[in-house]
Short mmCIF file of C-alpha atoms in Angstrom, two decimals:
data_model
loop_
_atom_site.label_atom_id
_atom_site.label_comp_id
_atom_site.label_asym_id
_atom_site.label_seq_id
_atom_site.Cartn_x
_atom_site.Cartn_y
_atom_site.Cartn_z
CA MET A 81 0.00 0.00 0.00
CA ILE A 82 2.82 2.44 0.95
CA ILE A 83 4.69 1.68 -2.28
CA ASN A 84 1.51 2.29 -4.28
CA GLN A 85 1.01 5.64 -2.55
CA ILE A 86 4.60 6.69 -3.29
CA LEU A 87 4.24 5.66 -6.92
CA SER A 88 0.93 7.54 -7.21
CA GLU A 89 2.49 10.68 -5.79
CA ARG A 90 5.46 10.43 -8.14
CA LEU A 91 3.19 9.87 -11.12
CA LEU A 92 1.14 12.94 -10.24
CA LYS A 93 4.23 15.10 -9.71
CA ALA A 94 5.83 13.84 -12.89
CA GLY A 95 2.63 14.45 -14.86
CA VAL A 96 2.37 18.01 -13.61
CA ALA A 97 6.07 18.63 -14.30
CA VAL A 98 5.87 17.29 -17.85
CA VAL A 99 2.73 19.28 -18.64
CA GLY A 100 4.32 22.38 -17.09
CA ALA A 101 7.51 22.10 -19.11
CA SER A 102 5.76 21.52 -22.42
CA LEU A 103 3.21 24.26 -21.78
CA GLY A 104 5.96 26.68 -20.73
CA VAL A 105 7.75 26.19 -24.04
CA TYR A 106 4.46 26.69 -25.92
CA TYR A 107 3.52 29.82 -24.03
CA ASN A 108 7.02 31.27 -24.47
CA GLN A 109 6.04 31.99 -28.06
CA GLU A 110 2.69 33.57 -27.14
CA ILE A 111 3.47 36.28 -24.61
CA HIS A 112 6.07 38.99 -24.37
CA ASP A 113 7.62 37.72 -21.13
CA GLY A 114 7.81 33.95 -21.38
CA SER A 115 9.51 33.59 -18.01
CA VAL A 116 6.56 35.23 -16.27
CA GLY A 117 4.17 32.92 -18.12
CA VAL A 118 6.13 29.83 -17.06
CA TRP A 119 6.29 31.13 -13.47
CA ARG A 120 2.51 31.71 -13.30
CA PHE A 121 1.79 28.30 -14.77
CA GLY A 122 4.31 26.71 -12.41
CA LYS A 123 2.60 28.25 -9.36
CA THR A 124 -0.73 26.91 -10.61
CA ALA A 125 0.71 23.45 -11.34
CA ILE A 126 2.21 23.16 -7.86
CA ALA A 127 -1.05 24.19 -6.14
CA VAL A 128 -3.17 21.83 -8.25
CA GLY A 129 -0.66 19.03 -7.74
CA GLU A 130 -0.76 19.47 -3.97
CA ILE A 131 -4.56 19.45 -3.99
CA MET A 132 -4.73 16.26 -6.07
CA ILE A 133 -2.15 14.49 -3.91
CA ASP A 134 -4.05 15.48 -0.75
CA TYR A 135 -7.32 14.09 -2.13
CA LYS A 136 -5.65 10.90 -3.32
CA LYS A 137 -3.88 10.26 -0.01
CA SER A 138 -6.82 11.19 2.20
CA LEU A 139 -9.87 9.89 0.31
CA TYR A 140 -8.73 7.43 -2.36
CA SER A 141 -6.44 5.23 -0.29
CA ASN A 142 -9.20 2.66 0.40
CA LYS A 143 -8.50 2.91 4.14
CA LEU A 144 -11.79 4.53 5.05
CA ASP A 145 -15.34 3.26 4.70
CA ARG A 146 -17.12 5.80 2.50
CA ALA A 147 -20.30 5.36 4.53
CA SER A 148 -18.57 6.18 7.83
CA GLN A 149 -18.62 9.45 9.75
CA GLU A 150 -14.81 9.39 9.77
CA TYR A 151 -14.79 9.51 5.96
CA ALA A 152 -17.25 12.45 5.97
CA ASN A 153 -15.08 14.34 8.48
CA THR A 154 -11.91 13.61 6.52
CA LYS A 155 -13.55 14.75 3.29
CA SER A 156 -14.61 18.03 4.90
CA GLU A 157 -11.05 18.59 6.15
CA VAL A 158 -9.58 17.91 2.69
CA HIS A 159 -12.11 20.25 1.08
CA LEU A 160 -11.09 23.01 3.51
CA ARG A 161 -7.32 22.50 3.03
CA SER A 162 -7.76 22.46 -0.74
CA ALA A 163 -9.94 25.56 -0.72
CA GLN A 164 -7.32 27.39 1.35
CA ARG A 165 -4.59 26.40 -1.12
CA LEU A 166 -6.77 27.60 -3.97
CA LEU A 167 -7.50 30.88 -2.19
CA LYS A 168 -3.79 31.50 -1.65
CA LEU A 169 -3.12 30.83 -5.34
CA CYS A 170 -5.84 33.28 -6.40
CA GLU A 171 -4.55 35.97 -4.05
CA ASN A 172 -0.97 35.53 -5.26
CA LEU A 173 -1.71 35.59 -9.00
CA GLY A 174 -4.73 37.93 -9.08
CA GLY A 175 -6.57 38.83 -12.30
CA ALA A 176 -8.39 35.92 -13.92
CA TYR A 177 -7.68 33.71 -10.91
CA ILE A 178 -9.60 36.01 -8.59
CA LYS A 179 -12.43 36.13 -11.13
CA VAL A 180 -12.67 32.33 -11.15
CA GLY A 181 -12.35 32.24 -7.35
CA GLN A 182 -15.22 34.72 -7.03
CA HIS A 183 -17.29 32.51 -9.32
CA LEU A 184 -16.66 29.52 -7.05
CA GLY A 185 -17.52 31.62 -4.00
CA ALA A 186 -20.90 32.42 -5.54
CA LEU A 187 -21.88 28.78 -6.09
CA ASP A 188 -23.63 28.30 -2.76
CA TYR A 189 -25.58 25.00 -2.59
CA LEU A 190 -23.74 23.79 -5.73
CA ILE A 191 -20.25 22.93 -4.50
CA PRO A 192 -19.00 21.92 -1.03
CA TYR A 193 -19.54 24.58 1.64
CA GLU A 194 -15.83 24.62 2.51
CA TYR A 195 -15.01 25.98 -0.95
CA VAL A 196 -17.85 28.51 -0.98
CA SER A 197 -17.10 29.94 2.46
CA THR A 198 -13.35 30.13 1.79
CA MET A 199 -13.52 31.63 -1.72
CA ARG A 200 -16.28 34.07 -0.80
CA VAL A 201 -13.75 36.45 0.77
CA LEU A 202 -12.55 37.26 -2.76
CA GLN A 203 -15.81 39.15 -3.40
CA ASN A 204 -14.41 42.01 -1.30
CA GLN A 205 -10.71 41.32 -1.60
CA ALA A 206 -8.77 42.08 -4.76
CA PRO A 207 -5.29 43.54 -5.44
CA GLU A 208 -5.23 47.31 -5.80
CA SER A 209 -3.31 49.11 -8.56
CA SER A 210 -1.32 52.17 -7.54
CA PHE A 211 -2.71 55.60 -8.36
CA GLU A 212 0.24 56.17 -10.70
CA GLU A 213 -0.66 52.99 -12.64
CA ILE A 214 -4.28 54.18 -12.90
CA LEU A 215 -3.22 57.56 -14.28
CA CYS A 216 -0.91 55.81 -16.75
CA VAL A 217 -3.76 53.66 -18.15
CA ILE A 218 -6.05 56.71 -18.44
CA LYS A 219 -3.34 58.66 -20.24
CA GLU A 220 -2.56 55.80 -22.66
CA ASP A 221 -6.20 55.11 -23.52
CA LEU A 222 -7.61 58.66 -23.66
CA GLN A 223 -4.38 59.84 -25.35
CA CYS A 224 -4.18 62.94 -23.21
CA ASP A 225 -3.13 63.99 -19.76
CA PRO A 226 -5.87 63.04 -17.23
CA SER A 227 -6.00 66.66 -16.02
CA THR A 228 -7.35 67.78 -19.40
CA VAL A 229 -10.47 65.63 -18.82
CA PHE A 230 -10.81 65.39 -15.04
CA ARG A 231 -10.66 68.30 -12.62
CA THR A 232 -10.04 65.85 -9.77
CA ILE A 233 -9.65 62.08 -9.32
CA GLU A 234 -9.79 60.65 -5.81
CA LYS A 235 -6.68 58.63 -5.03
CA LYS A 236 -8.49 56.07 -2.92
CA PRO A 237 -10.68 53.79 -5.08
CA LEU A 238 -14.38 53.39 -4.36
CA GLY A 239 -13.93 49.68 -4.93
CA THR A 240 -11.40 47.21 -6.28
CA ALA A 241 -12.32 44.10 -8.25
CA SER A 242 -10.43 41.31 -9.98
CA LEU A 243 -10.13 43.08 -13.34
CA ALA A 244 -10.39 46.77 -12.49
CA GLN A 245 -10.93 49.40 -9.83
CA VAL A 246 -13.28 52.39 -9.67
CA HIS A 247 -12.36 55.96 -8.67
CA LYS A 248 -14.68 58.87 -7.98
CA ALA A 249 -13.80 61.86 -10.17
CA GLU A 250 -15.04 65.23 -11.35
CA LEU A 251 -15.10 66.26 -14.99
CA ASN A 252 -13.90 69.72 -15.90
CA ASP A 253 -17.53 70.81 -16.33
CA GLY A 254 -18.27 69.83 -12.70
CA THR A 255 -20.06 66.52 -13.39
CA ILE A 256 -19.33 63.86 -10.76
CA VAL A 257 -18.46 60.52 -12.34
CA ALA A 258 -17.19 57.05 -11.51
CA VAL A 259 -14.16 56.01 -13.57
CA LYS A 260 -13.52 52.29 -13.96
CA VAL A 261 -9.91 51.55 -14.92
CA GLN A 262 -8.51 48.14 -15.82
CA HIS A 263 -5.52 46.77 -13.91
CA THR A 264 -2.43 47.14 -16.07
CA LEU A 265 -1.38 43.50 -16.59
CA VAL A 266 -4.74 41.72 -16.47
CA LYS A 267 -5.21 41.56 -20.24
CA THR A 268 -1.58 40.54 -20.78
CA TYR A 269 -1.83 37.53 -18.47
CA SER A 270 -5.44 36.54 -19.13
CA THR A 271 -4.66 34.22 -22.06
CA ILE A 272 -1.96 32.24 -20.31
CA ASP A 273 -3.96 32.07 -17.06
CA ILE A 274 -7.03 30.59 -18.73
CA LYS A 275 -4.95 28.14 -20.79
CA SER A 276 -3.09 27.08 -17.66
CA MET A 277 -6.37 26.43 -15.88
CA GLU A 278 -7.70 24.50 -18.86
CA VAL A 279 -4.73 22.13 -19.09
CA LEU A 280 -4.61 21.52 -15.35
CA VAL A 281 -8.35 21.04 -14.94
CA ASN A 282 -8.34 18.52 -17.80
CA PHE A 283 -5.42 16.75 -16.15
CA ALA A 284 -7.20 16.71 -12.77
CA SER A 285 -10.36 15.33 -14.42
CA TRP A 286 -8.27 12.56 -15.99
CA VAL A 287 -6.85 11.60 -12.58
CA PHE A 288 -10.23 11.93 -10.85
CA PRO A 289 -13.05 11.16 -13.33
CA ASP A 290 -15.72 12.38 -10.87
CA LEU A 291 -14.16 15.84 -10.79
CA LYS A 292 -15.82 17.53 -13.78
CA LEU A 293 -14.73 21.15 -13.75
CA GLU A 294 -14.35 21.67 -17.49
CA TRP A 295 -17.54 23.77 -17.44
CA LEU A 296 -15.83 26.35 -15.24
CA VAL A 297 -12.88 26.84 -17.58
CA ARG A 298 -15.13 26.71 -20.64
CA GLU A 299 -17.21 29.60 -19.37
CA SER A 300 -14.17 31.57 -18.20
CA LYS A 301 -12.66 31.31 -21.68
CA LYS A 302 -15.87 32.64 -23.17
CA THR A 303 -16.63 35.45 -20.73
CA LEU A 304 -13.25 36.87 -19.72
CA PRO A 305 -12.49 38.55 -23.09
CA LEU A 306 -15.96 40.15 -22.98
CA GLU A 307 -15.44 41.47 -19.45
CA LEU A 308 -12.07 42.93 -20.44
CA ASN A 309 -13.72 45.13 -23.09
CA PHE A 310 -15.33 48.03 -21.22
CA LEU A 311 -16.97 49.37 -24.39
CA LEU A 312 -19.15 46.26 -24.38
CA GLU A 313 -19.97 46.94 -20.74
CA GLY A 314 -21.19 50.44 -21.66
CA LYS A 315 -23.42 49.00 -24.38
CA ASN A 316 -24.80 46.42 -21.94
CA ALA A 317 -25.71 49.20 -19.52
CA GLU A 318 -27.58 51.19 -22.17
CA LYS A 319 -29.44 48.13 -23.42
CA THR A 320 -30.53 47.22 -19.88
CA ALA A 321 -31.75 50.77 -19.25
CA ARG A 322 -33.95 50.50 -22.38
CA LEU A 323 -35.32 47.04 -21.60
CA MET A 324 -36.06 47.81 -17.95
CA LYS A 325 -37.60 51.27 -18.35
CA HIS A 326 -40.93 49.82 -17.12
CA LEU A 327 -39.39 49.64 -13.62
CA PRO A 328 -39.48 53.25 -12.38
CA TRP A 329 -37.47 52.47 -9.23
CA LEU A 330 -34.49 51.08 -11.20
CA HIS A 331 -31.60 53.34 -12.20
CA VAL A 332 -28.75 52.40 -14.56
CA PRO A 333 -25.90 54.96 -14.64
CA LYS A 334 -25.29 56.95 -17.82
CA VAL A 335 -22.16 56.25 -19.91
CA PHE A 336 -19.88 59.10 -20.98
CA TRP A 337 -18.68 57.66 -24.28
CA GLU A 338 -16.25 60.48 -25.11
CA PHE A 339 -14.20 59.50 -22.04
CA SER A 340 -14.46 55.70 -22.41
CA THR A 341 -12.29 53.06 -24.09
CA SER A 342 -11.82 49.29 -23.85
CA ARG A 343 -9.86 49.81 -20.59
CA VAL A 344 -11.42 52.98 -19.19
CA LEU A 345 -15.17 53.39 -18.57
CA THR A 346 -16.55 56.72 -17.36
CA MET A 347 -20.08 56.56 -15.97
CA GLU A 348 -22.45 58.63 -13.90
CA TYR A 349 -21.66 58.46 -10.18
CA CYS A 350 -24.45 56.96 -8.04
CA ASP A 351 -25.00 57.87 -4.38
CA GLY A 352 -26.50 55.45 -1.91
CA PHE A 353 -25.51 52.47 0.21
CA GLU A 354 -24.34 49.05 -0.89
CA ILE A 355 -26.75 46.36 0.23
CA ALA A 356 -23.91 44.77 2.19
CA ALA A 357 -24.13 47.75 4.57
CA LEU A 358 -27.50 46.43 5.78
CA GLU A 359 -25.82 43.24 6.98
CA LYS A 360 -23.06 45.01 8.93
CA GLU A 361 -25.23 47.63 10.64
CA LYS A 362 -28.80 48.84 10.77
CA LYS A 363 -29.59 51.77 8.50
CA GLY A 364 -32.68 53.27 10.09
CA GLU A 365 -34.19 54.74 6.95
CA PHE A 366 -33.92 51.42 5.08
CA GLU A 367 -35.13 49.03 7.79
CA PRO A 368 -38.82 49.18 6.68
CA PHE A 369 -37.72 48.51 3.07
CA ARG A 370 -35.88 45.20 3.48
CA LYS A 371 -38.69 43.04 2.06
CA GLU A 372 -39.44 45.59 -0.64
CA ILE A 373 -35.78 45.59 -1.71
CA SER A 374 -35.85 41.79 -1.91
CA ARG A 375 -39.12 41.81 -3.88
CA LYS A 376 -37.91 44.45 -6.34
CA ILE A 377 -34.61 42.70 -7.00
CA THR A 378 -36.47 39.42 -7.54
CA GLN A 379 -38.81 41.17 -9.99
CA LEU A 380 -35.85 42.75 -11.81
CA TYR A 381 -34.10 39.44 -12.39
CA SER A 382 -37.31 37.53 -13.11
CA ASP A 383 -38.15 40.04 -15.85
CA MET A 384 -34.59 39.84 -17.18
CA ILE A 385 -34.74 36.05 -17.38
CA PHE A 386 -38.31 35.37 -18.48
CA LEU A 387 -39.39 38.51 -20.37
CA HIS A 388 -36.25 39.71 -22.13
CA GLY A 389 -33.74 36.89 -21.81
CA TYR A 390 -30.99 39.46 -21.25
CA VAL A 391 -29.51 38.78 -17.83
CA HIS A 392 -27.02 40.66 -15.65
CA CYS A 393 -24.90 37.79 -14.31
CA ASP A 394 -23.11 39.42 -11.39
CA PRO A 395 -25.67 40.70 -8.84
CA HIS A 396 -23.38 40.57 -5.81
CA HIS A 397 -23.56 43.07 -2.94
CA GLY A 398 -21.21 45.62 -4.46
CA ASN A 399 -23.16 45.92 -7.71
CA LEU A 400 -26.45 47.02 -6.16
CA LYS A 401 -26.81 50.33 -4.31
CA ILE A 402 -29.94 51.66 -2.65
CA GLU A 403 -31.16 55.14 -1.70
CA LEU A 404 -34.37 57.04 -1.09
CA ASP A 405 -35.45 59.81 -3.46
CA LYS A 406 -36.83 63.19 -2.34
CA GLN A 407 -40.31 61.66 -1.95
CA GLY A 408 -38.94 58.90 0.29
CA ARG A 409 -39.34 56.21 -2.40
CA LEU A 410 -36.83 53.41 -2.86
CA VAL A 411 -34.34 53.64 -5.75
CA ILE A 412 -32.06 50.74 -6.73
CA HIS A 413 -28.89 51.43 -8.74
CA LEU A 414 -27.68 48.52 -10.87
CA LEU A 415 -23.91 48.72 -11.42
CA ASP A 416 -21.15 46.75 -13.20
CA HIS A 417 -22.59 45.62 -16.52
CA GLY A 418 -19.57 43.68 -17.71
CA LEU A 419 -21.14 40.21 -17.75
CA TYR A 420 -24.48 39.47 -19.43
CA THR A 421 -25.94 36.44 -21.12
CA GLN A 422 -28.58 36.36 -23.84
CA LEU A 423 -31.01 33.50 -23.32
CA PRO A 424 -32.51 31.88 -26.44
CA PHE A 425 -36.31 32.01 -26.48
CA GLU A 426 -36.70 28.22 -26.37
CA PHE A 427 -34.42 28.09 -23.33
CA ARG A 428 -36.46 30.78 -21.55
CA GLU A 429 -39.71 28.95 -22.29
CA ASN A 430 -38.40 25.61 -20.99
CA TYR A 431 -36.83 27.24 -17.94
CA ALA A 432 -40.07 29.06 -17.12
CA LYS A 433 -42.03 25.80 -17.33
CA PHE A 434 -39.38 24.02 -15.27
CA TRP A 435 -39.73 26.70 -12.57
CA MET A 436 -43.51 26.43 -12.60
CA SER A 437 -43.20 22.65 -12.25
CA ILE A 438 -40.96 23.13 -9.19
CA ILE A 439 -43.34 25.68 -7.65
CA TYR A 440 -46.39 23.42 -8.14
CA ALA A 441 -44.46 20.22 -7.20
CA ASN A 442 -45.21 18.73 -10.62
CA VAL A 443 -42.65 15.90 -10.77
CA LYS A 444 -43.64 14.86 -14.28
CA GLY A 445 -43.18 18.46 -15.46
CA MET A 446 -39.79 18.63 -13.72
CA GLN A 447 -38.67 15.52 -15.58
CA GLU A 448 -39.95 16.77 -18.95
CA TYR A 449 -38.47 20.27 -18.85
CA SER A 450 -35.29 19.20 -17.09
CA GLU A 451 -34.62 16.89 -20.04
CA LYS A 452 -35.28 19.76 -22.47
CA LEU A 453 -32.67 21.76 -20.55
CA GLY A 454 -30.12 18.97 -20.96
CA VAL A 455 -30.52 16.99 -17.72
CA LYS A 456 -32.29 13.61 -17.79
CA GLU A 457 -31.94 11.17 -14.87
CA LEU A 458 -30.64 13.80 -12.44
CA TYR A 459 -33.69 16.06 -12.71
CA ALA A 460 -34.32 16.06 -8.93
CA TYR A 461 -30.79 17.27 -8.18
CA PHE A 462 -31.19 19.88 -10.91
CA ALA A 463 -34.45 21.12 -9.36
CA CYS A 464 -32.72 21.45 -5.98
CA MET A 465 -29.87 23.43 -7.57
CA VAL A 466 -32.25 25.80 -9.36
CA SER A 467 -34.50 26.41 -6.36
CA GLY A 468 -31.82 26.34 -3.67
CA ARG A 469 -33.98 23.94 -1.63
CA SER A 470 -33.48 20.47 -0.22
CA MET A 471 -34.58 17.28 -1.95
CA SER A 472 -37.34 16.73 0.62
CA ALA A 473 -38.71 20.25 0.03
CA VAL A 474 -38.66 19.95 -3.77
CA LEU A 475 -40.25 16.50 -3.94
CA GLY A 476 -42.41 16.92 -0.85
CA ARG A 477 -44.45 19.95 -2.04
CA LYS A 478 -42.76 22.24 0.52
CA VAL A 479 -40.76 24.46 -1.84
CA ASN A 480 -43.11 27.42 -1.29
CA ASN A 481 -42.73 27.23 2.48
CA THR A 482 -40.15 29.37 4.26
CA LYS A 483 -36.75 27.69 4.44
CA THR A 484 -35.90 26.60 7.98
CA ASP A 485 -32.47 26.58 9.65
CA GLU A 486 -32.61 22.78 9.64
CA GLU A 487 -33.12 22.77 5.88
CA GLU A 488 -30.15 25.14 5.43
CA VAL A 489 -27.96 22.63 7.27
CA GLN A 490 -29.34 19.74 5.19
CA ILE A 491 -28.59 21.59 1.94
CA LYS A 492 -24.94 22.04 2.93
CA VAL A 493 -24.67 18.37 3.88
CA ASP A 494 -26.25 17.33 0.57
CA ALA A 495 -23.89 19.59 -1.43
CA ALA A 496 -20.95 17.58 -0.11
CA LYS A 497 -22.73 14.22 -0.20
CA TYR A 498 -23.90 14.51 -3.81
CA LEU A 499 -20.87 16.34 -5.21
CA SER A 500 -20.38 13.96 -8.15
CA GLU A 501 -24.08 14.25 -9.16
CA ILE A 502 -23.92 18.06 -8.91
CA MET A 503 -20.77 18.13 -11.05
CA GLU A 504 -22.47 15.89 -13.61
CA VAL A 505 -25.44 18.28 -13.81
CA LEU A 506 -23.12 21.27 -14.30
CA HIS A 507 -21.37 19.30 -17.01
CA GLN A 508 -24.65 18.54 -18.83
CA VAL A 509 -26.50 21.87 -18.76
CA PRO A 510 -26.09 24.49 -21.53
CA SER A 511 -23.80 27.43 -20.83
CA GLU A 512 -26.75 29.78 -20.29
CA MET A 513 -27.87 27.69 -17.31
CA LEU A 514 -24.49 28.07 -15.62
CA PHE A 515 -25.02 31.84 -15.55
CA ILE A 516 -28.56 31.40 -14.25
CA LEU A 517 -27.42 29.09 -11.45
CA LYS A 518 -24.73 31.56 -10.42
CA THR A 519 -27.21 34.44 -10.55
CA ASN A 520 -29.78 32.50 -8.49
CA ASP A 521 -27.20 31.80 -5.79
CA LEU A 522 -26.05 35.42 -5.67
CA LEU A 523 -29.68 36.53 -5.29
CA ARG A 524 -30.21 34.06 -2.45
CA GLY A 525 -27.09 35.53 -0.85
CA LEU A 526 -28.60 39.01 -1.16
CA ASN A 527 -31.79 37.84 0.56
CA SER A 528 -29.68 36.38 3.34
CA THR A 529 -27.89 39.72 3.71
CA LEU A 530 -31.25 41.47 3.89
CA GLY A 531 -32.43 38.99 6.51
CA VAL A 532 -35.37 37.98 4.30
CA LYS A 533 -36.54 34.36 4.36
CA ASP A 534 -40.01 34.98 2.96
CA ASN A 535 -40.20 32.53 0.06
CA ILE A 536 -43.86 33.30 -0.57
CA ASN A 537 -43.20 36.70 -2.14
CA SER A 538 -40.16 35.46 -4.08
CA PHE A 539 -42.00 32.54 -5.63
CA ALA A 540 -45.08 34.64 -6.37
CA THR A 541 -42.94 37.27 -8.13
CA MET A 542 -41.15 34.58 -10.12
CA SER A 543 -44.47 32.94 -11.05
CA ARG A 544 -45.93 36.23 -12.34
CA SER A 545 -42.91 36.78 -14.58
CA CYS A 546 -43.28 33.23 -15.92
CA ALA A 547 -46.98 33.85 -16.63
CA ASN A 548 -46.22 37.17 -18.34
CA ALA A 549 -43.56 35.54 -20.51
CA SER A 550 -46.02 32.84 -21.59
CA TYR A 551 -48.66 35.49 -22.44
CA LEU A 552 -46.21 37.59 -24.48
CA LYS A 553 -45.29 34.53 -26.51
CA GLU A 554 -48.82 33.27 -27.17
CA TYR A 555 -50.74 36.52 -27.78
CA PRO A 556 -48.86 37.64 -30.96
CA GLN A 557 -49.51 34.20 -32.46
CA CYS A 558 -53.30 34.51 -32.12
CA LYS A 559 -55.10 34.48 -35.50
CA SER A 560 -58.64 35.17 -34.35
CA LEU A 561 -60.50 37.30 -31.82
CA SER A 562 -61.72 34.23 -29.96
CA HIS A 563 -58.17 32.93 -29.67
CA LYS A 564 -57.00 36.31 -28.31
CA LEU A 565 -59.81 36.35 -25.73
CA CYS A 566 -58.91 32.83 -24.68
CA VAL A 567 -55.21 33.75 -24.18
CA ILE A 568 -56.16 36.92 -22.26
CA MET A 569 -58.50 34.97 -19.99
CA SER A 570 -55.85 32.31 -19.38
CA HIS A 571 -53.39 35.06 -18.49
CA TYR A 572 -55.74 36.63 -15.92
CA VAL A 573 -56.68 33.23 -14.52
CA ALA A 574 -52.98 32.46 -14.01
CA HIS A 575 -52.51 35.70 -12.06
CA VAL A 576 -55.64 35.07 -9.98
CA ARG A 577 -54.39 31.57 -9.25
CA ILE A 578 -50.99 32.92 -8.15
CA THR A 579 -52.65 35.52 -5.90
CA THR A 580 -54.95 32.90 -4.39
CA TYR A 581 -52.02 30.56 -3.85
CA GLN A 582 -50.07 33.42 -2.24
CA LEU A 583 -52.93 34.23 0.14
CA LEU A 584 -53.33 30.57 1.11
CA LEU A 585 -49.61 30.28 1.87
CA TRP A 586 -49.69 33.49 3.92
CA TRP A 587 -52.65 32.15 5.87
CA ALA A 588 -50.91 28.79 6.44
CA SER A 589 -47.74 30.55 7.63
CA TRP A 590 -49.73 32.78 9.97
CA TRP A 591 -51.72 29.80 11.32
CA ARG A 592 -48.50 27.91 12.13
CA LEU A 593 -47.35 30.82 14.28
CA LEU A 594 -50.48 30.63 16.47
#
């Protein structure tokens, strides 16, 4: 057994070394500083190698009974050690690594809790470029001295993210703006970083067939170049403002195109508080609005998904600010429009029907529409991942009830217990669903920050958006007056049914408290 372990370790180390050497030679031709590319890949290879060896020694040695509590404890310990190694790697290399780490930290209920809780710190922790580097990028991209455009630029950034940081500034005409400036070397290293991740993830999947993380690299390869082009971000913001103009409480900041490039984005500055502030301390003026904030954000994303199919995929705490207007009404500012996905109409229709099947505990419907979304036998796991609820809640007609603390614990246990099934689902679903799952988890995190556990309103809001999407599809296809009347009546009946269902659930919740 000891000899086998030593041989396994040597094979893993040798495999990583061989891949590293060959990849280093390949990359040397692709970037200006080949030595830096080899160094970055080498750091990644060492971390991944250590993680794989730890898993192999601790969990794949055949010493532990997989059904035992000792195995469960050991697995949790390995998850935590591995997550800490991964966090250190992301912090050391920055850029694309932090972006991927943030993505993992947003996958609550989808990957083991040890990874989520460890990587979540990256949401508010990113390397900061010096003020001199920021001025240099502005000068290079705007092709003029920053002082000819900006009267002042605050040295301390408003926020720092994986790819860029934002500074408050004043234009020479007195307009207050927020200037988003890309970190200097992010674009230079992005290609090698993603290719390094791809090779090593494929290698890890070969060693451990149950570890299917190709979906993560696949999406990073697709989205990172888009996020690095700030002109696309400006266009996303303007498109969202047009599509969501029916929501009077939503504000999307204006883009100043004359002072924007692919690495510098100048936008209207928005006052207000980040939603995260409500978790740290009580803000008296916003306390009565917690449920309203939750309901409005749910409506915003439901309309994005089901009505327009154009979805902002990064609704974390820092990208949503709240304030009260002069009349004391709530205003929500939606920031950071770098990552969007366009959902095909057929996908939206199937997803809407899948959601309705979950809400009404229609198992046959779950099976049918899960298969249309790419998942066959694992439909129950898929429904749990979409709804963020336990298996017993999804299959036991309890998904509309408020989530209990006991269920929260069960979900975390299940995420570790059914890791291979969850990875298989993520491997099967189309790329659009990966964004939706991430967005759903971020929204659940926002509700947790707001202290809102009222599933009744959330599911009712989601149901209304599903019903509206169905109506907007069917009504234009009507060829007679009678058909139009039938579709209109069905639409109103659906809304009455949702309202009735909502009232019954409220009554049941109230009755349980007596």
